[in-house]
Tab-separated table of C-alpha atoms and ligand atoms in Angstrom:
chain	number	residue	atom	x	y	z
W	1	MET	CA	30.687	-7.158	-42.579
W	2	ARG	CA	29.180	-4.923	-40.259
W	3	ASN	CA	31.538	-1.937	-39.722
W	4	LEU	CA	30.396	-1.006	-43.395
W	5	ASN	CA	29.429	2.543	-42.556
W	6	ARG	CA	32.848	3.688	-43.326
W	7	ARG	CA	33.143	2.373	-46.377
W	8	GLN	CA	33.682	4.521	-49.402
W	9	PHE	CA	30.705	5.665	-51.593
W	10	ILE	CA	29.905	8.056	-54.390
W	11	LYS	CA	27.438	10.310	-54.555
W	12	SER	CA	25.254	10.018	-57.422
W	13	GLY	CA	23.519	13.277	-56.655
W	14	SER	CA	24.928	16.964	-57.094
W	15	GLY	CA	26.507	18.939	-54.165
W	16	LEU	CA	28.331	16.074	-52.338
W	17	ALA	CA	31.543	16.180	-52.905
W	18	ALA	CA	32.138	13.048	-55.199
W	19	ALA	CA	33.447	10.332	-52.383
W	20	ILE	CA	33.764	11.010	-48.498
W	21	THR	CA	33.795	8.616	-45.550
W	22	LEU	CA	31.070	8.670	-42.866
W	23	GLY	CA	33.421	8.795	-40.050
W	24	SER	CA	33.636	10.672	-37.121
W	25	GLY	CA	34.776	13.963	-39.212
W	26	SER	CA	32.772	12.920	-42.453
W	27	ALA	CA	29.389	13.897	-41.114
W	28	SER	CA	29.917	17.867	-40.629
W	29	LEU	CA	30.957	17.543	-44.227
W	30	LEU	CA	27.524	15.675	-45.322
W	31	SER	CA	25.848	18.246	-43.272
W	32	LYS	CA	27.332	21.232	-45.048
W	33	SER	CA	26.292	19.637	-48.516
W	34	LEU	CA	22.434	18.354	-47.443
W	35	LYS	CA	22.332	22.226	-46.091
W	36	LYS	CA	23.218	23.182	-49.595
W	37	THR	CA	21.816	21.218	-51.953
W	38	ASN	CA	18.252	20.018	-50.545
W	39	SER	CA	15.200	21.945	-48.921
W	40	ILE	CA	13.836	20.628	-45.651
W	41	LYS	CA	13.853	16.876	-45.569
W	42	MET	CA	10.847	15.295	-44.557
W	43	ILE	CA	11.337	13.686	-41.220
W	44	GLY	CA	7.812	11.095	-40.412
W	45	ILE	CA	6.982	8.863	-38.063
W	46	GLN	CA	4.239	6.208	-38.169
W	47	ILE	CA	1.469	7.179	-34.832
W	48	GLY	CA	-2.079	5.415	-34.149
W	49	ALA	CA	-4.554	6.755	-32.211
W	50	PRO	CA	-4.116	4.568	-29.305
W	51	SER	CA	-0.776	6.491	-28.589
W	52	PHE	CA	-2.930	9.882	-28.602
W	53	VAL	CA	-5.190	8.794	-25.958
W	54	ASP	CA	-2.849	7.226	-23.882
W	55	GLU	CA	-0.101	10.049	-24.049
W	56	GLY	CA	-2.127	13.165	-24.553
W	57	VAL	CA	-1.746	14.689	-28.363
W	58	GLU	CA	0.280	17.552	-27.105
W	59	ALA	CA	2.677	15.176	-24.946
W	60	CYS	CA	3.008	12.904	-27.841
W	61	LEU	CA	3.821	15.457	-30.162
W	62	ASP	CA	6.375	17.119	-28.055
W	63	THR	CA	8.116	14.318	-26.994
W	64	ILE	CA	8.824	13.199	-30.999
W	65	GLN	CA	9.537	16.573	-32.092
W	66	LYS	CA	12.208	16.369	-28.892
W	67	ARG	CA	13.633	13.284	-29.587
W	68	ALA	CA	13.501	13.008	-33.377
W	69	CYS	CA	12.689	16.543	-34.686
W	70	VAL	CA	9.714	14.843	-36.569
W	71	ASN	CA	7.780	17.297	-39.015
W	72	THR	CA	5.518	14.819	-40.516
W	73	LEU	CA	2.663	12.736	-38.893
W	74	PHE	CA	1.654	9.575	-40.769
W	75	ALA	CA	-1.192	8.705	-38.804
W	76	MET	CA	-3.041	5.263	-38.618
W	77	VAL	CA	-6.350	6.163	-40.051
W	78	TYR	CA	-7.349	2.957	-41.627
W	79	SER	CA	-5.882	-0.671	-39.902
W	80	TYR	CA	-7.014	-3.786	-38.786
W	81	LYS	CA	-3.204	-4.674	-38.110
W	82	GLU	CA	-2.520	-4.447	-34.637
W	83	GLY	CA	1.163	-3.988	-35.493
W	84	LEU	CA	0.571	-0.547	-37.546
W	85	SER	CA	-2.339	0.704	-35.246
W	86	GLY	CA	-1.901	-1.048	-31.557
W	87	ARG	CA	0.027	-1.249	-28.783
W	88	ALA	CA	3.027	-2.791	-27.937
W	89	TRP	CA	3.036	-5.283	-25.385
W	90	PRO	CA	5.066	-5.813	-23.245
W	91	PRO	CA	4.898	-2.109	-22.848
W	92	VAL	CA	7.339	0.158	-23.797
W	93	ASP	CA	8.968	2.983	-21.582
W	94	HIS	CA	5.765	5.165	-22.528
W	95	GLY	CA	2.097	5.151	-23.262
W	96	ARG	CA	-0.243	2.480	-21.508
W	97	GLN	CA	1.389	0.484	-19.102
W	98	GLN	CA	-1.801	-1.926	-18.513
W	99	PRO	CA	-2.260	-5.061	-20.240
W	100	ARG	CA	-3.833	-3.848	-23.787
W	101	PRO	CA	-6.947	-4.098	-24.346
W	102	LYS	CA	-8.609	-6.410	-27.558
W	103	PHE	CA	-7.492	-4.878	-30.459
W	104	HIS	CA	-10.199	-4.621	-33.717
W	105	GLY	CA	-9.172	-1.731	-35.767
W	106	GLY	CA	-10.419	-0.043	-38.250
W	107	TYR	CA	-10.754	3.703	-39.441
W	108	TYR	CA	-9.715	5.792	-36.733
W	109	ALA	CA	-11.195	8.993	-37.861
W	110	THR	CA	-14.944	10.912	-38.773
W	111	LEU	CA	-16.782	8.931	-41.202
W	112	HIS	CA	-19.276	11.162	-43.237
W	113	PRO	CA	-22.030	8.478	-44.846
W	114	LYS	CA	-22.987	10.619	-48.025
W	115	TYR	CA	-19.520	9.670	-49.421
W	116	TYR	CA	-20.418	5.840	-49.255
W	117	ARG	CA	-23.723	5.994	-50.572
W	118	GLU	CA	-22.158	3.910	-53.560
W	119	THR	CA	-21.205	1.345	-51.820
W	120	LEU	CA	-21.970	-1.720	-50.036
W	121	PHE	CA	-22.022	0.074	-46.801
W	122	LYS	CA	-24.485	2.310	-47.833
W	123	ASP	CA	-26.252	1.988	-44.863
W	124	ASN	CA	-23.989	1.206	-42.253
W	125	ILE	CA	-20.366	2.877	-42.844
W	126	GLN	CA	-20.181	3.256	-39.251
W	127	VAL	CA	-19.007	-0.385	-38.914
W	128	VAL	CA	-15.655	-0.029	-40.357
W	129	ARG	CA	-15.330	2.587	-37.810
W	130	ALA	CA	-12.599	1.584	-34.964
W	131	PRO	CA	-14.274	0.599	-32.011
W	132	ASP	CA	-10.880	0.325	-29.968
W	133	GLU	CA	-10.628	4.203	-29.010
W	134	GLY	CA	-14.098	5.427	-28.471
W	135	ASP	CA	-14.951	8.685	-30.059
W	136	PHE	CA	-11.310	9.657	-30.416
W	137	ASP	CA	-10.855	11.168	-33.918
W	138	LEU	CA	-7.291	10.645	-34.812
W	139	LEU	CA	-7.577	13.453	-37.305
W	140	ALA	CA	-9.665	16.043	-36.191
W	141	SER	CA	-7.997	15.790	-33.030
W	142	VAL	CA	-4.159	16.002	-34.382
W	143	ILE	CA	-3.959	17.978	-37.332
W	144	PRO	CA	-4.413	21.266	-35.540
W	145	ALA	CA	-1.905	20.342	-32.773
W	146	ALA	CA	0.400	19.220	-34.957
W	147	ARG	CA	-0.130	22.302	-37.493
W	148	LYS	CA	0.818	24.876	-34.874
W	149	ARG	CA	4.281	23.019	-34.515
W	150	GLY	CA	4.474	22.970	-38.150
W	151	ILE	CA	4.349	19.442	-37.904
W	152	LYS	CA	2.262	18.041	-41.297
W	153	THR	CA	-0.040	14.887	-41.477
W	154	ILE	CA	-0.088	12.304	-43.662
W	155	PRO	CA	-3.211	10.061	-43.353
W	156	PHE	CA	-2.100	6.086	-43.320
W	157	LEU	CA	-4.629	4.063	-45.338
W	158	ALA	CA	-4.161	0.216	-45.258
W	159	ASP	CA	-5.764	-2.333	-48.023
W	160	GLN	CA	-7.704	-4.243	-45.415
W	161	ILE	CA	-11.456	-4.907	-44.274
W	162	HIS	CA	-12.083	-6.871	-41.123
W	163	GLU	CA	-13.500	-10.728	-41.779
W	164	ASP	CA	-16.366	-10.394	-39.541
W	165	ILE	CA	-17.578	-7.367	-41.613
W	166	PRO	CA	-20.350	-8.708	-43.747
W	167	GLN	CA	-20.048	-7.064	-46.623
W	168	PHE	CA	-16.372	-8.299	-46.288
W	169	GLU	CA	-16.964	-11.766	-48.284
W	170	GLN	CA	-18.447	-9.686	-51.368
W	171	MET	CA	-14.685	-8.311	-51.940
W	172	ALA	CA	-12.661	-11.114	-50.965
W	173	GLU	CA	-10.111	-12.944	-52.958
W	174	TRP	CA	-10.963	-16.095	-54.286
W	175	ASP	CA	-7.834	-18.950	-54.240
W	176	LEU	CA	-6.924	-21.451	-57.272
W	177	HIS	CA	-9.605	-24.005	-55.025
W	178	ASN	CA	-12.135	-21.210	-55.282
W	179	ARG	CA	-11.729	-20.785	-51.382
W	180	LYS	CA	-12.289	-17.086	-50.403
W	181	LEU	CA	-9.018	-15.601	-48.394
W	182	SER	CA	-8.838	-13.028	-45.778
W	183	ARG	CA	-7.382	-10.341	-48.262
W	184	VAL	CA	-9.764	-8.383	-50.582
W	185	CYS	CA	-9.454	-8.382	-54.341
W	186	PHE	CA	-8.306	-5.428	-56.410
W	187	ASN	CA	-10.327	-5.958	-59.416
W	188	ASN	CA	-13.501	-6.193	-57.538
W	189	PRO	CA	-15.954	-3.400	-57.942
W	190	HIS	CA	-17.145	-2.912	-54.261
W	191	PHE	CA	-13.911	-3.097	-53.160
W	192	ARG	CA	-12.704	-0.228	-55.026
W	193	SER	CA	-15.808	1.755	-54.830
W	194	TYR	CA	-15.677	1.641	-51.278
W	195	LEU	CA	-11.799	2.620	-51.416
W	196	LEU	CA	-12.301	5.755	-53.583
W	197	ALA	CA	-15.205	6.678	-51.235
W	198	MET	CA	-12.850	6.452	-48.434
W	199	VAL	CA	-10.088	8.431	-49.875
W	200	GLU	CA	-12.741	10.976	-51.080
W	201	ASP	CA	-14.040	11.382	-47.468
W	202	CYS	CA	-10.558	11.625	-46.176
W	203	VAL	CA	-9.256	14.172	-48.932
W	204	ARG	CA	-12.631	16.602	-48.219
W	205	SER	CA	-13.060	16.073	-44.601
W	206	TYR	CA	-10.020	17.291	-43.263
W	207	GLU	CA	-6.912	19.720	-44.086
W	208	ILE	CA	-4.560	16.837	-44.603
W	209	ASP	CA	-0.769	17.382	-45.919
W	210	GLY	CA	-0.788	14.502	-48.092
W	211	LEU	CA	-2.280	10.558	-48.446
W	212	LEU	CA	-0.839	7.440	-48.428
W	213	TRP	CA	-1.920	4.209	-49.139
W	214	ARG	CA	-0.773	0.776	-48.136
W	215	SER	CA	-0.722	-2.689	-50.016
W	216	GLU	CA	1.533	-5.431	-48.164
W	217	ARG	CA	0.796	-8.304	-50.853
W	218	TRP	CA	2.059	-9.816	-54.192
W	219	GLY	CA	0.678	-11.818	-56.894
W	220	ALA	CA	0.259	-15.159	-57.502
W	221	LEU	CA	4.121	-16.807	-58.551
W	222	SER	CA	4.809	-15.153	-55.002
W	223	ASN	CA	2.162	-16.758	-53.651
W	224	ALA	CA	2.881	-20.210	-54.830
W	225	LEU	CA	6.107	-20.172	-53.920
W	226	SER	CA	5.174	-18.350	-50.363
W	227	LEU	CA	8.118	-15.791	-50.994
W	228	SER	CA	8.464	-13.833	-48.183
W	229	ARG	CA	7.222	-15.894	-45.458
W	230	GLY	CA	9.512	-19.253	-45.801
W	231	ALA	CA	6.493	-21.586	-45.638
W	232	GLY	CA	6.566	-25.176	-43.840
W	233	ALA	CA	5.465	-28.144	-45.674
W	234	VAL	CA	1.862	-27.865	-46.055
W	235	LYS	CA	0.828	-24.480	-45.526
W	236	ASN	CA	-1.940	-23.068	-47.517
W	237	THR	CA	-0.101	-21.189	-50.246
W	238	GLU	CA	-3.208	-18.693	-50.830
W	239	ILE	CA	-2.567	-18.546	-54.471
W	240	ALA	CA	-4.588	-15.757	-55.779
W	241	CYS	CA	-6.770	-14.108	-57.026
W	242	PHE	CA	-8.932	-16.238	-58.971
W	243	CYS	CA	-12.323	-14.380	-58.069
W	244	PRO	CA	-14.699	-14.286	-61.075
W	245	TYR	CA	-13.674	-10.603	-61.997
W	246	CYS	CA	-10.132	-11.456	-62.154
W	247	LEU	CA	-11.230	-14.277	-64.498
W	248	GLU	CA	-13.201	-11.859	-66.478
W	249	LYS	CA	-10.673	-9.289	-66.723
W	250	GLY	CA	-8.431	-12.212	-67.792
W	251	LYS	CA	-9.988	-12.856	-70.442
W	252	LYS	CA	-10.549	-9.446	-71.789
W	253	GLN	CA	-7.091	-9.311	-71.603
W	254	GLY	CA	-6.156	-12.229	-73.862
W	255	ILE	CA	-5.045	-14.722	-70.768
W	256	ASN	CA	-6.032	-18.286	-71.286
W	257	VAL	CA	-7.565	-18.017	-67.825
W	258	GLU	CA	-7.929	-22.002	-67.285
W	259	ARG	CA	-4.308	-22.735	-68.213
W	260	ALA	CA	-3.382	-20.123	-66.273
W	261	ARG	CA	-5.322	-22.033	-63.147
W	262	GLU	CA	-4.188	-25.736	-64.502
W	263	GLY	CA	-0.350	-23.655	-64.364
W	264	TYR	CA	-0.710	-22.812	-60.908
W	265	ARG	CA	-2.108	-26.302	-60.017
W	266	VAL	CA	0.881	-27.743	-61.094
W	267	LEU	CA	3.183	-25.071	-59.448
W	268	GLU	CA	1.478	-25.651	-56.001
W	269	ASP	CA	1.935	-29.552	-56.494
W	270	TYR	CA	5.725	-28.808	-57.350
W	271	ALA	CA	6.254	-26.437	-54.114
W	272	ALA	CA	4.477	-28.963	-52.017
W	273	ALA	CA	6.833	-31.618	-53.091
W	274	ALA	CA	9.577	-29.508	-52.928
W	275	ARG	CA	8.958	-28.898	-49.736
W	276	ALA	CA	8.553	-32.277	-48.511
W	277	GLY	CA	11.948	-32.926	-49.844
W	278	ARG	CA	11.054	-35.066	-53.174
W	279	ARG	CA	13.912	-33.548	-55.500
W	280	PRO	CA	12.700	-33.724	-59.303
W	281	ILE	CA	15.007	-35.808	-61.562
W	282	ASP	CA	15.877	-32.793	-63.334
W	283	GLY	CA	16.529	-30.553	-60.409
W	284	TYR	CA	14.905	-28.047	-58.188
W	285	TYR	CA	15.301	-25.058	-61.162
W	286	VAL	CA	15.004	-26.759	-63.772
W	287	THR	CA	12.129	-28.224	-63.313
W	288	PHE	CA	10.341	-24.698	-61.860
W	289	TRP	CA	11.678	-23.616	-65.427
W	290	ARG	CA	10.039	-26.597	-67.268
W	291	ILE	CA	6.578	-25.139	-65.555
W	292	LEU	CA	7.054	-21.440	-66.410
W	293	LEU	CA	7.426	-22.436	-70.003
W	294	ARG	CA	4.672	-24.996	-70.207
W	295	TYR	CA	2.512	-22.604	-68.531
W	296	PRO	CA	3.834	-18.626	-69.845
W	297	GLU	CA	-0.028	-17.898	-68.195
W	298	ILE	CA	1.578	-18.254	-65.045
W	299	LEU	CA	3.560	-15.296	-65.723
W	300	ALA	CA	0.737	-13.104	-67.740
W	301	TRP	CA	-1.495	-14.085	-64.127
W	302	ASP	CA	1.207	-12.759	-61.952
W	303	MET	CA	1.696	-9.695	-64.010
W	304	SER	CA	-2.170	-8.853	-64.016
W	305	TRP	CA	-2.290	-8.955	-60.504
W	306	TYR	CA	0.646	-5.893	-60.610
W	307	ASP	CA	-1.292	-4.836	-63.220
W	308	SER	CA	-4.408	-4.604	-61.380
W	309	LEU	CA	-2.653	-2.830	-57.924
W	310	ARG	CA	-1.591	-0.351	-60.190
W	311	GLU	CA	-4.350	0.205	-61.245
W	312	ILE	CA	-5.494	0.912	-57.960
W	313	TYR	CA	-3.004	2.979	-57.367
W	314	LYS	CA	-4.149	5.253	-60.629
W	315	THR	CA	-7.352	5.637	-59.989
W	316	VAL	CA	-6.551	6.577	-56.187
W	317	TYR	CA	-4.238	9.226	-57.275
W	318	ALA	CA	-6.821	10.806	-59.686
W	319	LYS	CA	-9.581	10.757	-57.201
W	320	ALA	CA	-7.268	12.309	-54.508
W	321	LYS	CA	-5.819	14.983	-57.228
W	322	SER	CA	-9.577	15.469	-58.407
W	323	ILE	CA	-10.140	17.273	-55.081
W	324	LYS	CA	-7.306	18.830	-54.367
W	325	PRO	CA	-4.371	19.012	-57.419
W	326	ASP	CA	-1.600	19.358	-54.938
W	327	LEU	CA	-1.636	16.691	-52.456
W	328	PRO	CA	0.936	14.612	-52.466
W	329	VAL	CA	-0.094	11.126	-52.587
W	330	GLY	CA	1.652	7.898	-52.548
W	331	TRP	CA	2.273	4.375	-51.673
W	332	ALA	CA	4.027	1.883	-48.679
W	333	LEU	CA	5.390	-1.222	-50.060
W	334	PRO	CA	5.951	-4.481	-48.498
W	335	HIS	CA	9.047	-5.196	-47.174
W	336	THR	CA	9.794	-7.962	-49.676
W	337	VAL	CA	11.128	-5.449	-52.774
W	338	SER	CA	13.910	-6.127	-51.032
W	339	PHE	CA	14.489	-8.972	-50.976
W	340	ASN	CA	11.650	-11.118	-53.898
W	341	PRO	CA	13.309	-10.120	-57.666
W	342	PHE	CA	9.846	-10.983	-59.040
W	343	TYR	CA	8.379	-8.024	-57.060
W	344	ARG	CA	11.185	-5.648	-57.807
W	345	ALA	CA	10.730	-6.504	-61.460
W	346	ILE	CA	7.327	-4.928	-61.169
W	347	ALA	CA	8.361	-1.937	-59.389
W	348	ASP	CA	9.408	0.370	-62.202
W	349	LEU	CA	9.707	3.878	-60.865
W	350	GLN	CA	9.503	5.343	-64.016
W	351	GLU	CA	6.837	3.809	-64.574
W	352	LEU	CA	5.245	4.502	-61.215
W	353	ALA	CA	6.411	8.408	-60.987
W	354	LYS	CA	3.570	9.189	-63.809
W	355	TYR	CA	0.881	8.660	-60.656
W	356	SER	CA	2.645	8.724	-57.587
W	357	ASN	CA	4.479	11.632	-55.590
W	358	PHE	CA	6.003	9.408	-52.752
W	359	ILE	CA	6.620	5.926	-52.209
W	360	LYS	CA	7.654	4.408	-48.741
W	361	ILE	CA	10.301	1.492	-49.212
W	362	ILE	CA	10.922	-0.775	-45.768
W	363	ALA	CA	14.717	-0.661	-45.214
W	364	TYR	CA	14.320	-2.106	-41.516
W	365	HIS	CA	17.865	-3.158	-40.327
W	366	ASN	CA	17.113	-4.884	-37.698
W	367	ASP	CA	13.706	-6.614	-38.372
W	368	GLY	CA	15.439	-6.950	-41.709
W	369	GLY	CA	17.784	-10.211	-40.738
W	370	PRO	CA	14.805	-12.481	-39.667
W	371	ARG	CA	12.922	-11.336	-42.726
W	372	CYS	CA	15.837	-12.277	-45.042
W	373	ALA	CA	16.302	-15.720	-43.691
W	374	LYS	CA	12.383	-16.566	-44.000
W	375	TYR	CA	13.060	-15.221	-47.797
W	376	VAL	CA	15.867	-16.851	-48.415
W	377	ASP	CA	13.885	-20.131	-46.950
W	378	ALA	CA	11.181	-19.938	-48.888
W	379	LEU	CA	14.003	-19.992	-51.646
W	380	HIS	CA	15.705	-22.645	-50.679
W	381	ASN	CA	12.378	-24.743	-50.110
W	382	THR	CA	11.538	-24.279	-53.600
W	383	TYR	CA	13.218	-23.597	-56.555
W	384	LEU	CA	16.725	-22.735	-55.444
W	385	GLN	CA	17.093	-25.860	-53.043
W	386	ASP	CA	19.496	-27.343	-55.709
W	387	LEU	CA	21.876	-24.887	-53.930
W	388	SER	CA	22.379	-25.199	-50.126
W	389	ARG	CA	21.072	-22.393	-47.501
W	390	ASP	CA	24.351	-20.336	-47.437
W	391	GLU	CA	24.328	-19.961	-51.566
W	392	ALA	CA	21.043	-19.448	-51.782
W	393	LEU	CA	21.600	-16.621	-49.697
W	394	ALA	CA	25.056	-15.374	-51.183
W	395	PHE	CA	22.488	-15.673	-54.778
W	396	GLU	CA	20.158	-13.276	-52.885
W	397	TYR	CA	22.935	-10.600	-51.957
W	398	ARG	CA	23.878	-10.769	-55.418
W	399	ILE	CA	20.925	-10.562	-57.534
W	400	MET	CA	19.095	-7.891	-54.934
W	401	GLY	CA	22.480	-5.351	-54.638
W	402	PHE	CA	23.458	-5.818	-50.907
W	403	SER	CA	25.570	-7.593	-48.586
W	404	GLU	CA	25.414	-8.784	-45.251
W	405	GLY	CA	26.429	-11.617	-42.985
W	406	GLY	CA	25.559	-15.148	-42.572
W	407	TYR	CA	22.431	-17.035	-42.392
W	408	ASP	CA	22.567	-17.008	-38.365
W	409	GLU	CA	24.308	-14.085	-38.175
W	410	ILE	CA	21.431	-12.017	-39.554
W	411	HIS	CA	18.993	-13.662	-37.890
W	412	ALA	CA	20.600	-13.173	-34.390
W	413	ASN	CA	22.086	-9.640	-35.232
W	414	GLY	CA	19.939	-7.894	-37.895
W	415	LEU	CA	21.455	-6.620	-41.236
W	416	SER	CA	23.669	-3.264	-41.059
W	417	SER	CA	22.992	0.198	-41.942
W	418	ASP	CA	25.148	-0.524	-45.085
W	419	TYR	CA	21.985	-2.290	-46.092
W	420	VAL	CA	19.423	1.125	-45.434
W	421	TYR	CA	22.249	2.539	-47.402
W	422	ARG	CA	22.565	0.910	-50.397
W	423	GLU	CA	18.599	-0.035	-50.121
W	424	THR	CA	17.408	3.484	-50.247
W	425	LYS	CA	20.256	4.575	-53.062
W	426	VAL	CA	19.140	1.721	-55.374
W	427	TRP	CA	15.303	3.321	-55.000
W	428	VAL	CA	16.490	7.405	-55.477
W	429	ALA	CA	18.495	6.293	-58.342
W	430	GLY	CA	15.372	4.204	-60.028
W	431	ALA	CA	13.451	7.306	-59.458
W	432	MET	CA	15.960	9.672	-60.602
W	433	GLY	CA	14.798	11.881	-63.274
W	434	THR	CA	11.434	12.382	-61.680
W	435	PRO	CA	9.999	14.011	-58.912
W	436	LEU	CA	9.255	10.906	-57.006
W	437	GLN	CA	10.347	10.864	-53.869
W	438	ILE	CA	11.619	7.782	-51.810
W	439	TRP	CA	10.895	7.789	-48.196
W	440	PRO	CA	12.845	4.882	-46.986
W	441	GLY	CA	11.077	3.470	-43.630
W	442	ILE	CA	13.646	3.152	-40.531
W	443	ASP	CA	13.621	0.386	-37.933
W	444	VAL	CA	12.826	1.694	-34.088
W	445	ASP	CA	12.084	-1.301	-32.277
W	446	VAL	CA	9.442	-3.260	-35.202
W	447	SER	CA	7.808	-5.853	-33.476
W	448	PRO	CA	9.990	-6.803	-30.541
W	449	GLY	CA	10.319	-10.437	-29.498
W	450	GLU	CA	12.286	-12.463	-27.655
W	451	ASN	CA	15.406	-13.551	-29.892
W	452	ASP	CA	14.927	-10.728	-31.947
W	453	PRO	CA	18.368	-8.604	-33.140
W	454	PRO	CA	19.133	-6.408	-30.541
W	455	ARG	CA	18.266	-3.073	-30.858
W	456	SER	CA	20.117	0.389	-29.970
W	457	ARG	CA	19.861	3.885	-30.100
W	458	GLU	CA	23.105	3.978	-32.504
W	459	GLY	CA	21.371	1.422	-34.851
W	460	VAL	CA	18.562	3.581	-35.521
W	461	ARG	CA	21.179	7.038	-35.796
W	462	ASP	CA	23.255	4.932	-38.133
W	463	ALA	CA	20.319	3.833	-40.259
W	464	VAL	CA	19.245	7.342	-40.274
W	465	LEU	CA	22.523	8.652	-40.989
W	466	ALA	CA	22.668	6.224	-43.677
W	467	ALA	CA	19.191	6.680	-45.347
W	468	PHE	CA	20.122	10.717	-45.508
W	469	ARG	CA	23.601	9.558	-47.131
W	470	ALA	CA	21.801	7.743	-49.955
W	471	ASN	CA	20.168	10.872	-50.427
W	472	ALA	CA	17.028	9.818	-49.272
W	473	PRO	CA	14.474	13.209	-49.287
W	474	GLY	CA	13.138	12.324	-46.188
W	475	MET	CA	12.417	8.967	-44.125
W	476	ILE	CA	9.549	7.383	-42.016
W	477	LEU	CA	10.445	6.314	-38.465
W	478	ALA	CA	8.354	2.941	-37.865
W	479	ARG	CA	6.204	0.847	-37.385
W	480	MET	CA	4.809	2.826	-34.804
W	481	TYR	CA	5.556	5.076	-32.065
W	482	SER	CA	3.892	2.968	-29.412
W	483	GLU	CA	6.444	0.095	-29.617
W	484	MET	CA	9.490	2.494	-29.641
W	485	THR	CA	11.672	3.084	-26.733
W	486	LEU	CA	12.149	6.517	-25.874
W	487	ASP	CA	16.123	6.132	-25.887
W	488	HIS	CA	16.000	4.399	-29.220
W	489	LEU	CA	13.669	6.506	-31.069
W	490	SER	CA	16.291	9.365	-29.609
W	491	GLY	CA	18.869	7.752	-32.086
W	492	ALA	CA	16.810	9.595	-35.075
W	493	GLY	CA	17.226	12.941	-33.573
W	494	ASP	CA	20.919	12.237	-32.920
W	495	ALA	CA	21.222	11.732	-36.529
W	496	ILE	CA	19.166	14.502	-38.060
W	497	ARG	CA	21.007	16.905	-35.750
W	498	GLN	CA	24.540	15.480	-36.665
W	499	LEU	CA	23.405	16.234	-40.403
W	500	GLY	CA	22.555	19.900	-39.330
W	501	LEU	CA	19.407	19.229	-40.699
W	502	VAL	CA	17.340	21.288	-38.048
B	1	ZN	ZN1	-9.990	-11.214	-57.668
């Protein structure tokens, strides 16, 4: 299974030979074809403020240019996630080598209060300024230096607000039982005005080359089944959102919101019983369908959540374009789109292309193994419990269009570059006929842990080769430069030079 990078493939776009192999001699054929048919490929990297502070702006840019031929920075301007805008621990072979300071996160550039007058932050927008790196302004410090080198800068904004911030509670999602969750509601007008103010601030205040907004969450149905996480027996499934704004919107859409709530209660009980191994008389799968048929409001409520997400996409896109019409605007999708057919079903690229210039998908080969295994655990804990775990994994591979090793193997070794190829190819095909660009995220030491799959320079190289072999117009090295070992980062450069892209 793991030698599939030599497999035959058919190129769907123009210019390449109909079928070639990616063996020792074929990379040059691919290289010639890429040169002939493509303009400059976007070679991106996710990088946060700590790296520039620890290593210096010029030194960082030197490293990523030399080792990985990067031409676009995805600068972590707004995030409360240490895995995006923090430091790795234990440290890798660059950056700060002492124990890392306590992480907080927030906005890593200068906030201009005049944009926030209509928001809950009208008197104290500085509360979202990240305190971690002092006065360091990520965009002001990096954009001029990057531009001199021909490197673009695209701010990366996440859909988060820290729970400790007083205004957060007024923007929170509510779960099925009216408990406030630690995440914001897309239908909350306070959150929307705050997000749009931040977009305006970012777009107007800096000479940026694009804007990326990220939301790695999913709707109530996937919450209820804990899809993508593989929940244990009694974990709070955080089925959301049932806040007053969502209820009001649902009613206006003609959804019977009380039936939706009741349906999710039944589904929650079903999932809890399934995780406890209490098999319904008619089996897990049939009973799951009985609930969906009895409560069609479950699906309507789930779709409403995704529609709200798409409304956010549309409004962010419109706001940014109203200021700079040519600014590329796009989104980062969660890894669950690789595994979760419900999320994949709503990710209709022909629709998204109307208000998206680019989309980052996650095609992490290493970390994808344990993540896929966890997803299969979630399936096997609930509606696919009638199958064996290996059968559930086989079902997953078949319906989602990739084929890898057994459960234990992907846990231990991750996924192969063939997964990167197949995943990229299907998304690129989905966007065919539109100008929408698909940029796969490439795993360079994502979230390393003790029992994680082995990582290597060659693995990164093969993943990058696979992404371009699938005709991606660009790719993003992820998750963050501060956790990438330099040798593994060089694997990206190996691939790019092999393909003659520089
Ligand atoms: Zn809500």
